[in-house]
XYZ file of N, CA, C and O in Angstrom:
696
model
N 59.200 34.268 68.681
C 60.408 34.456 68.362
C 60.919 35.662 68.933
O 60.459 36.409 69.723
N 62.138 35.818 69.654
C 63.012 36.538 70.577
C 63.160 37.962 69.740
O 63.892 37.248 68.889
N 63.368 38.483 70.533
C 63.605 40.160 69.989
C 65.186 40.380 69.759
O 65.610 41.179 69.001
N 66.036 39.972 70.815
C 67.380 40.597 70.966
C 68.101 39.749 71.336
O 67.559 38.186 71.325
N 69.506 39.611 70.654
C 70.578 38.635 71.198
C 70.782 38.053 72.598
O 70.903 36.992 72.625
N 70.101 39.194 73.476
C 70.558 38.740 75.010
C 69.591 37.697 75.263
O 69.939 36.866 75.992
N 68.109 38.168 74.924
C 67.027 36.972 74.776
C 67.634 35.845 74.262
O 67.337 34.672 74.805
N 68.120 35.528 72.988
C 68.475 34.184 72.384
C 69.448 33.819 73.331
O 69.391 32.467 73.612
N 70.485 34.483 73.699
C 71.171 33.890 74.735
C 70.865 33.207 75.905
O 71.210 31.879 76.442
N 70.214 34.009 76.429
C 69.237 33.100 77.678
C 68.777 32.104 77.560
O 68.657 30.948 78.079
N 67.841 32.104 76.061
C 67.112 30.586 75.905
C 68.027 29.641 75.669
O 67.633 28.499 76.150
N 69.260 29.883 74.756
C 70.427 28.731 74.623
C 70.989 28.386 76.127
O 71.317 27.254 76.116
N 71.361 29.102 77.086
C 71.593 29.141 77.914
C 70.813 28.237 79.008
O 71.092 27.404 79.421
N 69.397 28.460 79.132
C 68.054 27.446 79.638
C 67.890 26.118 78.854
O 68.468 25.354 79.899
N 68.218 26.070 77.825
C 68.530 24.158 77.126
C 69.685 23.525 77.729
O 69.508 22.542 78.143
N 70.544 24.452 77.465
C 72.116 23.884 78.122
C 71.914 23.740 79.499
O 72.302 22.343 80.080
N 71.544 24.570 80.659
C 71.079 24.276 81.948
C 70.130 23.113 82.523
O 70.237 22.401 83.422
N 69.247 23.046 81.293
C 68.069 22.424 82.075
C 68.591 20.831 80.895
O 67.502 19.998 81.258
N 69.460 20.568 80.175
C 69.852 19.775 79.667
C 70.355 18.091 80.770
O 70.743 18.732 81.592
N 69.540 17.193 80.047
C 69.921 16.102 81.119
C 71.550 15.732 80.939
O 71.865 15.567 79.711
N 72.131 15.156 81.851
C 73.515 14.673 81.812
C 73.435 13.520 81.078
O 72.914 12.830 80.662
N 74.688 13.436 80.213
C 75.273 12.086 79.497
C 75.398 11.188 80.339
O 75.895 11.392 81.159
N 74.964 9.682 79.927
C 75.349 8.860 80.682
C 76.843 8.470 81.067
O 77.684 8.806 80.173
N 77.174 8.506 82.114
C 78.772 7.933 82.879
C 79.725 9.941 82.533
O 80.997 9.304 82.602
N 79.100 10.986 82.695
C 79.971 11.676 82.247
C 79.058 13.156 83.374
O 77.631 13.426 82.903
N 79.434 14.017 84.021
C 78.687 14.785 84.838
C 79.142 15.951 84.019
O 78.226 17.247 84.054
N 79.929 16.053 83.294
C 80.509 17.424 82.625
C 79.687 17.730 81.028
O 80.187 18.323 80.352
N 78.934 16.682 80.511
C 78.447 16.569 79.211
C 76.877 16.149 79.470
O 76.620 15.820 80.417
N 76.189 16.542 78.781
C 74.619 16.842 78.610
C 74.394 16.400 77.335
O 74.769 16.420 75.982
N 72.905 16.058 77.454
C 72.380 15.718 75.743
C 71.471 17.222 75.699
O 70.357 17.338 76.604
N 71.429 17.823 74.191
C 70.401 18.779 74.341
C 69.840 18.521 72.663
O 70.354 17.798 72.381
N 68.597 19.142 72.528
C 68.238 19.372 71.350
C 68.819 20.082 70.306
O 69.333 21.022 70.335
N 69.467 19.205 69.178
C 70.197 19.682 68.757
C 69.875 21.068 67.582
O 70.016 21.743 67.630
N 68.367 20.076 67.143
C 67.856 21.170 65.906
C 67.266 22.788 66.782
O 67.480 23.519 66.688
N 67.167 22.527 67.946
C 66.384 23.692 68.794
C 67.576 24.594 69.087
O 67.750 26.178 69.053
N 68.794 23.892 69.785
C 70.088 24.831 69.901
C 70.944 25.411 68.432
O 70.963 26.371 68.628
N 70.635 24.520 67.873
C 71.349 25.431 66.211
C 70.282 26.644 65.942
O 70.760 27.444 65.001
N 68.908 26.349 65.703
C 68.016 27.290 65.416
C 68.570 28.451 66.460
O 68.074 30.057 65.879
N 68.420 28.460 67.418
C 68.831 29.331 68.100
C 70.026 30.205 67.939
O 70.295 31.598 68.169
N 70.726 29.283 67.715
C 72.384 30.373 67.148
C 72.350 30.388 66.018
O 73.011 31.970 65.396
N 71.549 30.338 65.151
C 71.078 30.765 63.674
C 70.241 32.387 64.301
O 70.686 32.763 63.287
N 69.591 32.080 65.157
C 68.377 33.515 65.161
C 69.763 34.704 65.705
O 69.852 35.669 65.301
N 70.903 34.057 66.435
C 71.539 34.889 67.140
C 72.603 35.534 65.992
O 72.621 36.884 66.343
N 72.962 34.714 65.221
C 73.795 35.181 63.741
C 73.098 35.868 63.402
O 73.720 37.097 62.700
N 71.621 35.663 62.904
C 71.026 36.535 62.321
C 70.901 38.191 62.755
O 70.540 39.179 62.209
N 70.872 38.043 64.240
C 70.506 39.205 65.195
C 71.926 40.226 65.183
O 71.954 41.207 65.043
N 73.080 39.735 64.654
C 74.492 39.860 65.126
C 74.365 41.085 64.061
O 74.805 42.302 64.669
N 74.365 41.102 62.859
C 74.518 42.119 62.096
C 73.786 43.367 62.630
O 74.366 44.402 62.685
N 72.365 43.271 62.665
C 71.498 44.529 63.317
C 71.937 44.966 64.626
O 72.589 46.019 64.995
N 72.157 43.681 65.782
C 73.085 44.355 66.846
C 74.443 44.930 66.752
O 74.156 46.283 67.270
N 75.292 44.910 65.770
C 76.491 45.379 65.849
C 76.233 46.658 65.061
O 76.913 47.629 64.856
N 75.195 46.834 64.425
C 75.349 47.974 63.614
C 74.766 49.065 64.442
O 75.359 50.045 64.256
N 73.860 48.732 65.399
C 73.087 49.719 66.465
C 74.755 50.002 67.300
O 74.762 50.880 67.662
N 75.415 48.973 67.669
C 76.196 49.194 68.470
C 77.279 50.087 67.996
O 77.896 50.941 68.474
N 77.626 49.866 66.493
C 78.391 50.910 65.832
C 77.935 51.898 66.021
O 78.564 53.075 65.859
N 76.764 52.444 65.678
C 76.144 53.508 65.671
C 76.297 54.356 67.052
O 76.668 55.464 67.167
N 75.969 53.600 68.066
C 76.224 53.974 69.274
C 77.579 54.555 70.027
O 77.724 55.433 70.332
N 78.330 53.458 69.493
C 79.675 53.743 69.339
C 80.283 55.296 68.649
O 81.108 56.035 69.411
N 79.855 55.219 67.510
C 80.040 56.566 66.792
C 79.480 57.776 67.474
O 80.096 58.776 67.395
N 77.997 57.480 67.817
C 77.302 58.479 68.953
C 78.265 59.034 69.707
O 78.573 60.564 70.238
N 78.625 57.922 70.450
C 79.661 58.142 71.667
C 80.602 59.059 71.554
O 80.962 60.222 72.393
N 81.368 58.621 70.141
C 82.876 59.338 70.210
C 82.157 60.848 69.560
O 82.990 61.446 70.009
N 81.229 61.377 69.081
C 80.572 62.243 68.589
C 80.592 63.068 69.801
O 81.086 64.136 70.119
N 80.098 62.656 70.812
C 79.655 63.108 72.038
C 81.015 63.401 72.649
O 81.332 64.602 73.088
N 81.844 62.377 72.747
C 83.488 62.356 73.417
C 83.880 63.591 72.742
O 84.534 64.834 73.425
N 84.087 63.764 71.115
C 84.661 64.886 70.944
C 84.368 66.284 71.167
O 84.577 67.435 71.024
N 82.530 66.247 70.937
C 82.238 67.552 71.189
C 82.514 67.861 72.553
O 82.460 69.351 72.749
N 82.358 67.027 73.350
C 82.706 67.540 75.141
C 84.404 68.202 75.061
O 84.355 68.650 75.839
N 85.067 66.956 74.279
C 86.434 67.805 74.320
C 86.520 68.863 73.984
O 87.153 69.791 74.320
N 85.638 69.540 72.404
C 85.875 70.887 72.027
C 85.125 71.695 72.996
O 85.687 72.878 73.072
N 83.973 71.368 73.840
C 83.662 72.698 74.567
C 84.528 72.457 75.746
O 84.720 73.962 76.116
N 85.052 71.549 76.225
C 85.688 71.691 77.702
C 87.168 72.500 77.142
O 87.393 73.556 77.586
N 87.818 72.353 75.774
C 88.286 72.962 75.465
C 88.393 74.455 75.113
O 89.151 75.331 75.501
N 87.087 74.852 74.638
C 87.028 75.990 74.268
C 86.635 76.765 76.048
O 86.895 78.108 75.965
N 85.932 75.882 76.941
C 85.960 76.423 78.077
C 87.211 77.231 79.184
O 87.204 78.011 79.809
N 88.149 76.199 78.682
C 89.888 76.281 79.569
C 90.092 77.389 78.800
O 90.380 77.902 79.535
N 89.943 77.463 77.595
C 90.712 78.604 76.713
C 90.231 80.041 77.121
O 90.443 80.765 77.353
N 88.755 79.724 77.215
C 88.495 81.126 77.868
C 88.730 81.591 79.130
O 88.656 82.700 79.805
N 88.642 80.168 80.123
C 89.142 80.619 81.732
C 90.602 81.028 81.379
O 90.694 81.819 82.466
N 91.412 80.547 80.591
C 93.017 81.130 80.355
C 92.762 82.282 80.058
O 93.446 83.432 80.682
N 92.134 82.581 79.102
C 91.762 84.013 78.597
C 91.426 85.205 79.572
O 92.133 86.284 80.096
N 90.362 84.558 80.529
C 89.926 85.602 81.650
C 90.992 85.544 82.624
O 91.127 86.637 83.403
N 91.344 84.453 83.052
C 92.636 84.614 83.856
C 93.726 85.473 83.858
O 94.226 86.517 84.577
N 94.355 85.532 82.513
C 95.150 86.251 82.112
C 94.959 87.691 82.033
O 95.754 88.687 82.503
N 93.559 87.905 81.461
C 93.103 89.345 81.217
C 92.820 90.174 82.865
O 93.017 91.208 83.061
N 92.285 89.036 83.766
C 92.181 89.462 85.328
C 93.671 89.913 85.704
O 94.204 90.826 86.358
N 94.656 88.485 85.660
C 95.982 89.006 85.871
C 96.667 90.205 85.116
O 97.711 90.938 86.060
N 96.469 90.625 84.279
C 97.129 91.367 83.329
C 96.357 92.702 83.926
O 97.009 93.948 84.374
N 95.227 93.114 84.466
C 94.418 93.868 85.176
C 95.162 94.280 86.723
O 95.252 95.423 86.616
N 95.410 93.102 87.192
C 95.634 93.102 88.439
C 97.391 93.820 88.485
O 97.806 94.301 89.029
N 98.281 93.081 87.262
C 99.606 93.916 87.204
C 99.120 95.178 87.035
O 100.169 96.102 87.225
N 98.416 95.788 86.240
C 98.027 96.890 85.805
C 97.752 97.957 86.863
O 98.472 98.970 87.467
N 97.093 97.417 87.790
C 96.442 98.042 89.145
C 97.912 98.238 90.033
O 98.302 99.059 90.418
N 98.416 97.117 90.077
C 100.158 97.267 90.884
C 100.875 98.386 90.653
O 101.032 98.782 91.191
N 101.195 98.021 89.035
C 102.058 98.812 88.562
C 101.659 100.929 88.640
O 102.287 101.020 89.192
N 99.909 100.798 88.606
C 99.553 102.293 88.950
C 99.885 102.358 90.249
O 100.093 103.454 90.893
N 99.896 101.552 91.078
C 99.681 101.519 92.673
C 101.492 102.065 92.805
O 101.331 103.156 93.608
N 102.196 100.835 92.126
C 103.437 101.743 92.566
C 104.052 103.129 91.727
O 104.435 103.900 92.662
N 103.384 103.579 90.458
C 103.611 105.341 89.735
C 102.993 105.948 91.386
O 103.154 106.884 91.191
N 101.567 105.579 91.499
C 101.420 106.554 92.461
C 101.950 106.953 93.681
O 102.140 107.917 93.941
N 102.590 105.668 94.212
C 103.382 106.055 95.560
C 104.144 106.753 95.172
O 104.838 107.920 96.173
N 105.004 106.449 93.847
C 106.278 107.368 93.496
C 106.041 108.788 93.288
O 106.676 109.813 93.844
N 104.735 108.793 92.790
C 104.149 110.126 92.180
C 104.019 111.159 93.804
O 104.533 112.344 93.779
N 103.255 110.534 94.449
C 103.138 111.146 95.695
C 104.551 111.067 96.741
O 104.860 112.477 97.417
N 105.208 110.210 96.542
C 106.792 110.601 97.295
C 107.537 111.440 96.486
O 108.106 112.613 97.187
N 107.379 111.732 95.294
C 107.980 113.067 94.811
C 107.253 114.107 95.465
O 108.134 115.335 95.383
N 106.219 114.363 95.295
C 105.614 115.612 95.419
C 105.827 116.151 97.019
O 106.075 117.032 97.503
N 105.724 114.789 98.037
C 106.136 115.054 99.570
C 107.402 115.657 99.267
O 108.140 116.441 100.113
N 108.292 115.510 98.812
C 109.847 115.258 98.702
C 109.989 117.250 97.979
O 110.306 117.724 98.478
N 109.302 117.315 96.920
C 109.089 118.521 96.523
C 108.550 119.879 97.116
O 108.952 120.863 97.347
N 107.747 119.412 98.097
C 106.574 119.902 98.584
C 107.780 120.335 100.052
O 107.772 121.780 100.201
N 108.456 119.364 100.683
C 109.208 119.881 101.573
C 110.525 120.848 101.359
O 110.714 121.709 101.705
N 110.717 120.621 100.174
C 111.631 121.442 99.251
C 111.612 122.935 99.213
O 112.035 123.718 99.378
N 110.069 123.074 98.782
C 109.195 124.284 98.246
C 109.173 125.034 99.940
O 109.417 126.161 99.842
N 108.791 124.181 100.674
C 108.789 124.924 102.187
C 110.248 125.228 102.905
O 109.908 126.483 103.149
N 111.154 124.609 102.331
C 112.481 125.070 102.847
C 112.622 126.068 102.344
O 113.338 127.178 102.593
N 112.494 126.298 100.979
C 112.852 127.287 100.238
C 112.171 128.679 100.543
O 112.698 129.855 100.586
N 110.919 128.620 100.886
C 109.921 129.683 100.901
C 110.309 130.170 102.111
O 110.136 131.376 102.397
N 110.582 129.133 103.680
C 111.222 129.661 104.837
C 112.480 130.105 104.705
O 112.489 131.334 105.333
N 113.211 129.794 103.648
C 114.871 130.501 104.134
C 114.284 131.777 103.450
O 114.731 132.752 103.565
N 113.469 132.158 102.015
C 113.055 133.465 101.330
C 112.450 134.517 102.540
O 113.070 135.675 102.441
N 111.587 133.644 103.215
C 111.122 134.669 104.220
C 112.100 135.163 105.153
O 111.570 136.177 105.751
N 112.589 134.173 105.731
C 113.827 134.593 106.546
C 114.657 135.787 106.083
O 114.919 136.959 106.704
N 115.153 135.484 104.940
C 116.237 136.165 104.653
C 115.105 137.901 103.983
O 115.582 138.728 104.266
N 114.159 138.017 103.771
C 113.047 138.906 103.498
C 112.968 139.439 104.623
O 113.065 140.607 105.093
N 112.430 139.066 105.882
C 112.319 139.356 107.095
C 113.802 140.243 108.028
O 113.641 141.295 108.490
N 114.815 139.425 107.285
C 116.259 139.857 108.063
C 116.370 140.878 107.047
O 117.062 142.499 107.745
N 116.360 140.999 105.658
C 116.732 142.282 105.036
C 115.429 143.638 105.521
O 116.169 144.860 105.947
N 114.274 143.242 105.851
C 113.235 144.302 106.055
C 113.870 145.040 107.600
O 114.149 146.029 107.969
N 114.308 143.690 108.296
C 114.547 144.195 109.583
C 115.896 145.375 109.755
O 116.123 146.526 110.335
N 116.940 144.855 108.588
C 118.100 145.790 108.635
C 117.833 146.674 107.993
O 118.158 147.970 108.406
N 117.044 147.109 107.183
C 116.524 148.054 106.403
C 115.646 148.937 107.544
O 115.996 150.215 107.619
N 115.140 148.495 108.471
C 114.043 149.376 109.480
C 115.314 149.663 110.418
O 115.012 150.740 111.001
N 116.072 148.787 110.857
C 117.090 149.139 111.965
C 117.905 150.445 111.092
O 117.936 151.467 111.537
N 118.311 150.523 109.808
C 119.188 151.298 109.180
C 118.228 152.677 109.416
O 118.406 153.981 109.555
N 117.140 152.554 108.831
C 116.103 153.490 108.504
C 116.358 154.555 110.370
O 116.064 155.503 110.493
N 115.798 153.319 111.040
C 115.405 154.133 112.763
C 116.756 154.817 112.773
O 117.049 156.110 113.629
N 118.309 154.210 112.639
C 119.526 154.598 113.043
C 119.335 156.276 112.195
O 119.578 157.123 112.988
N 118.980 156.315 110.904
C 119.113 157.444 110.603
C 117.825 158.238 110.751
O 118.424 159.665 111.060
N 116.876 158.129 111.182
C 116.000 158.690 111.910
C 116.581 159.322 112.917
O 116.148 160.731 113.356
N 117.064 158.741 114.126
C 117.790 159.254 115.422
C 118.874 160.094 114.733
O 119.090 161.462 115.368
N 119.524 159.941 114.235
C 121.043 160.873 113.328
C 120.045 162.192 113.035
O 120.476 163.433 113.397
N 119.099 162.143 112.414
C 118.201 163.191 111.778
C 117.292 164.243 112.648
O 117.329 165.178 112.808
N 116.942 163.455 113.782
C 116.400 163.853 115.037
C 117.672 165.049 115.403
O 117.260 165.661 115.992
N 118.656 164.108 115.643
C 119.484 164.821 116.704
C 120.108 165.616 115.991
O 120.496 166.852 116.685
N 120.312 165.992 114.404
C 120.630 166.987 113.592
C 119.579 168.052 113.967
O 119.978 169.474 113.932
N 118.268 167.601 113.899
C 117.017 168.559 113.894
C 117.345 169.318 115.095
O 117.037 170.366 115.106
N 117.244 168.657 116.085
C 117.342 169.131 117.337
C 118.556 170.408 117.604
O 118.345 171.338 118.178
N 119.504 169.621 117.049
C 120.849 170.737 117.183
C 120.534 171.971 116.476
O 120.694 173.091 116.774
N 119.928 171.879 114.997
C 119.701 173.107 114.315
C 118.760 173.844 114.762
O 118.536 174.838 114.900
N 117.612 172.901 115.263
C 116.509 173.899 115.870
C 117.124 174.668 117.578
O 116.231 175.680 117.867
N 117.507 174.017 118.054
C 118.253 174.299 118.932
C 118.870 175.754 118.885
O 119.150 176.576 119.564
N 119.446 175.536 117.958
C 120.479 177.059 117.644
C 120.148 177.918 117.324
O 120.148 179.014 117.694
N 118.913 177.755 116.705
C 118.115 178.964 116.004
C 117.092 178.955 116.627
O 116.357 180.150 116.128
N 116.648 178.345 117.658
C 115.202 178.720 118.359
C 115.125 179.957 119.229
O 116.304 179.892 120.099
N 114.416 180.826 118.744
C 114.330 182.001 120.261
C 113.755 181.362 121.573
O 113.341 180.094 121.359
N 113.856 181.588 122.609
C 113.692 181.287 123.891
C 112.189 181.302 123.935
O 111.602 180.345 124.886
N 111.258 181.824 123.102
C 109.420 181.744 123.093
C 109.195 180.315 122.674
O 108.373 180.098 122.695
N 110.078 179.726 121.839
C 109.865 178.568 121.349
C 110.518 177.333 122.278
O 110.273 176.368 121.628
N 110.825 177.840 123.221
C 111.580 176.497 124.213
C 110.468 176.357 124.964
O 109.714 177.171 125.851
N 110.195 175.346 125.181
C 109.177 174.403 126.338
C 109.797 173.477 127.337
O 110.086 172.765 126.833
N 109.471 173.662 128.284
C 110.300 173.008 129.804
C 111.552 172.448 128.854
O 111.943 171.181 129.216
N 112.270 172.963 128.084
C 113.854 172.751 128.342
C 113.934 171.985 127.045
O 114.659 171.531 126.356
N 112.751 171.758 126.229
C 112.502 171.438 124.727
C 112.453 172.496 123.489
O 111.623 173.279 123.907
N 112.959 172.054 122.637
C 112.857 173.022 121.442
C 111.615 172.637 120.455
O 111.351 171.480 120.210
N 110.518 173.454 120.087
C 109.928 173.250 119.452
C 109.955 173.988 118.074
O 110.619 175.241 117.955
N 110.065 172.770 117.237
C 110.573 173.341 115.752
C 108.981 173.439 115.013
O 107.887 173.641 115.429
N 109.341 175.221 114.563
C 107.990 175.945 113.643
C 108.663 175.752 112.434
O 109.535 176.571 111.543
N 108.088 175.265 111.767
C 108.126 174.875 110.234
C 107.581 176.233 109.280
O 108.565 176.408 108.452
N 106.542 176.888 109.793
C 106.640 178.335 109.272
C 107.502 179.376 108.686
O 108.048 180.020 107.948
N 108.305 179.330 110.459
C 109.293 180.014 110.118
C 110.676 180.122 109.629
O 110.956 180.966 108.836
N 110.899 178.357 109.118
C 111.996 178.245 108.233
C 111.784 178.533 106.800
O 112.368 178.728 105.861
N 110.527 178.772 106.484
C 109.677 179.288 105.295
C 110.373 180.650 105.079
O 110.511 180.610 103.450
N 110.479 181.415 105.978
C 110.616 182.801 105.534
C 111.818 182.851 104.822
O 112.780 182.673 105.007
């Protein structure tokens, strides 16, 4: 007894293939009716079992396909999420770099302004100091001139040295 439908079909094919041609017809043959009918009956008996197995295999296949689709969808979603996160992080980095450049540019501009202001302040302070020193120098010159004039008029000849007058502060205190 054959075990599967395929084997039974192979046996039926052999019976037909080995059959003798019918007299005066090349496309007709003579076969053992009982043997062919027994094989067809066995095939019919095997079909429900084979169909059941095929249905189970198809259900398993459908289950595998659905599972694979779910897994592929989960992988796709995870990849999209990761891509969005990377893109978002990349956008954050680009934005941070832009902001850093703006801050650096503002700092440079502010630095330039501060340097200019500091230079201007120093220049003004030095000019005022120079003017004050010049005024003080002029005042010192005038004071010396007045001092010489006052010292020269009241100094006795003994306090004169080489044509110059020597001031004696102790004499003024008396």
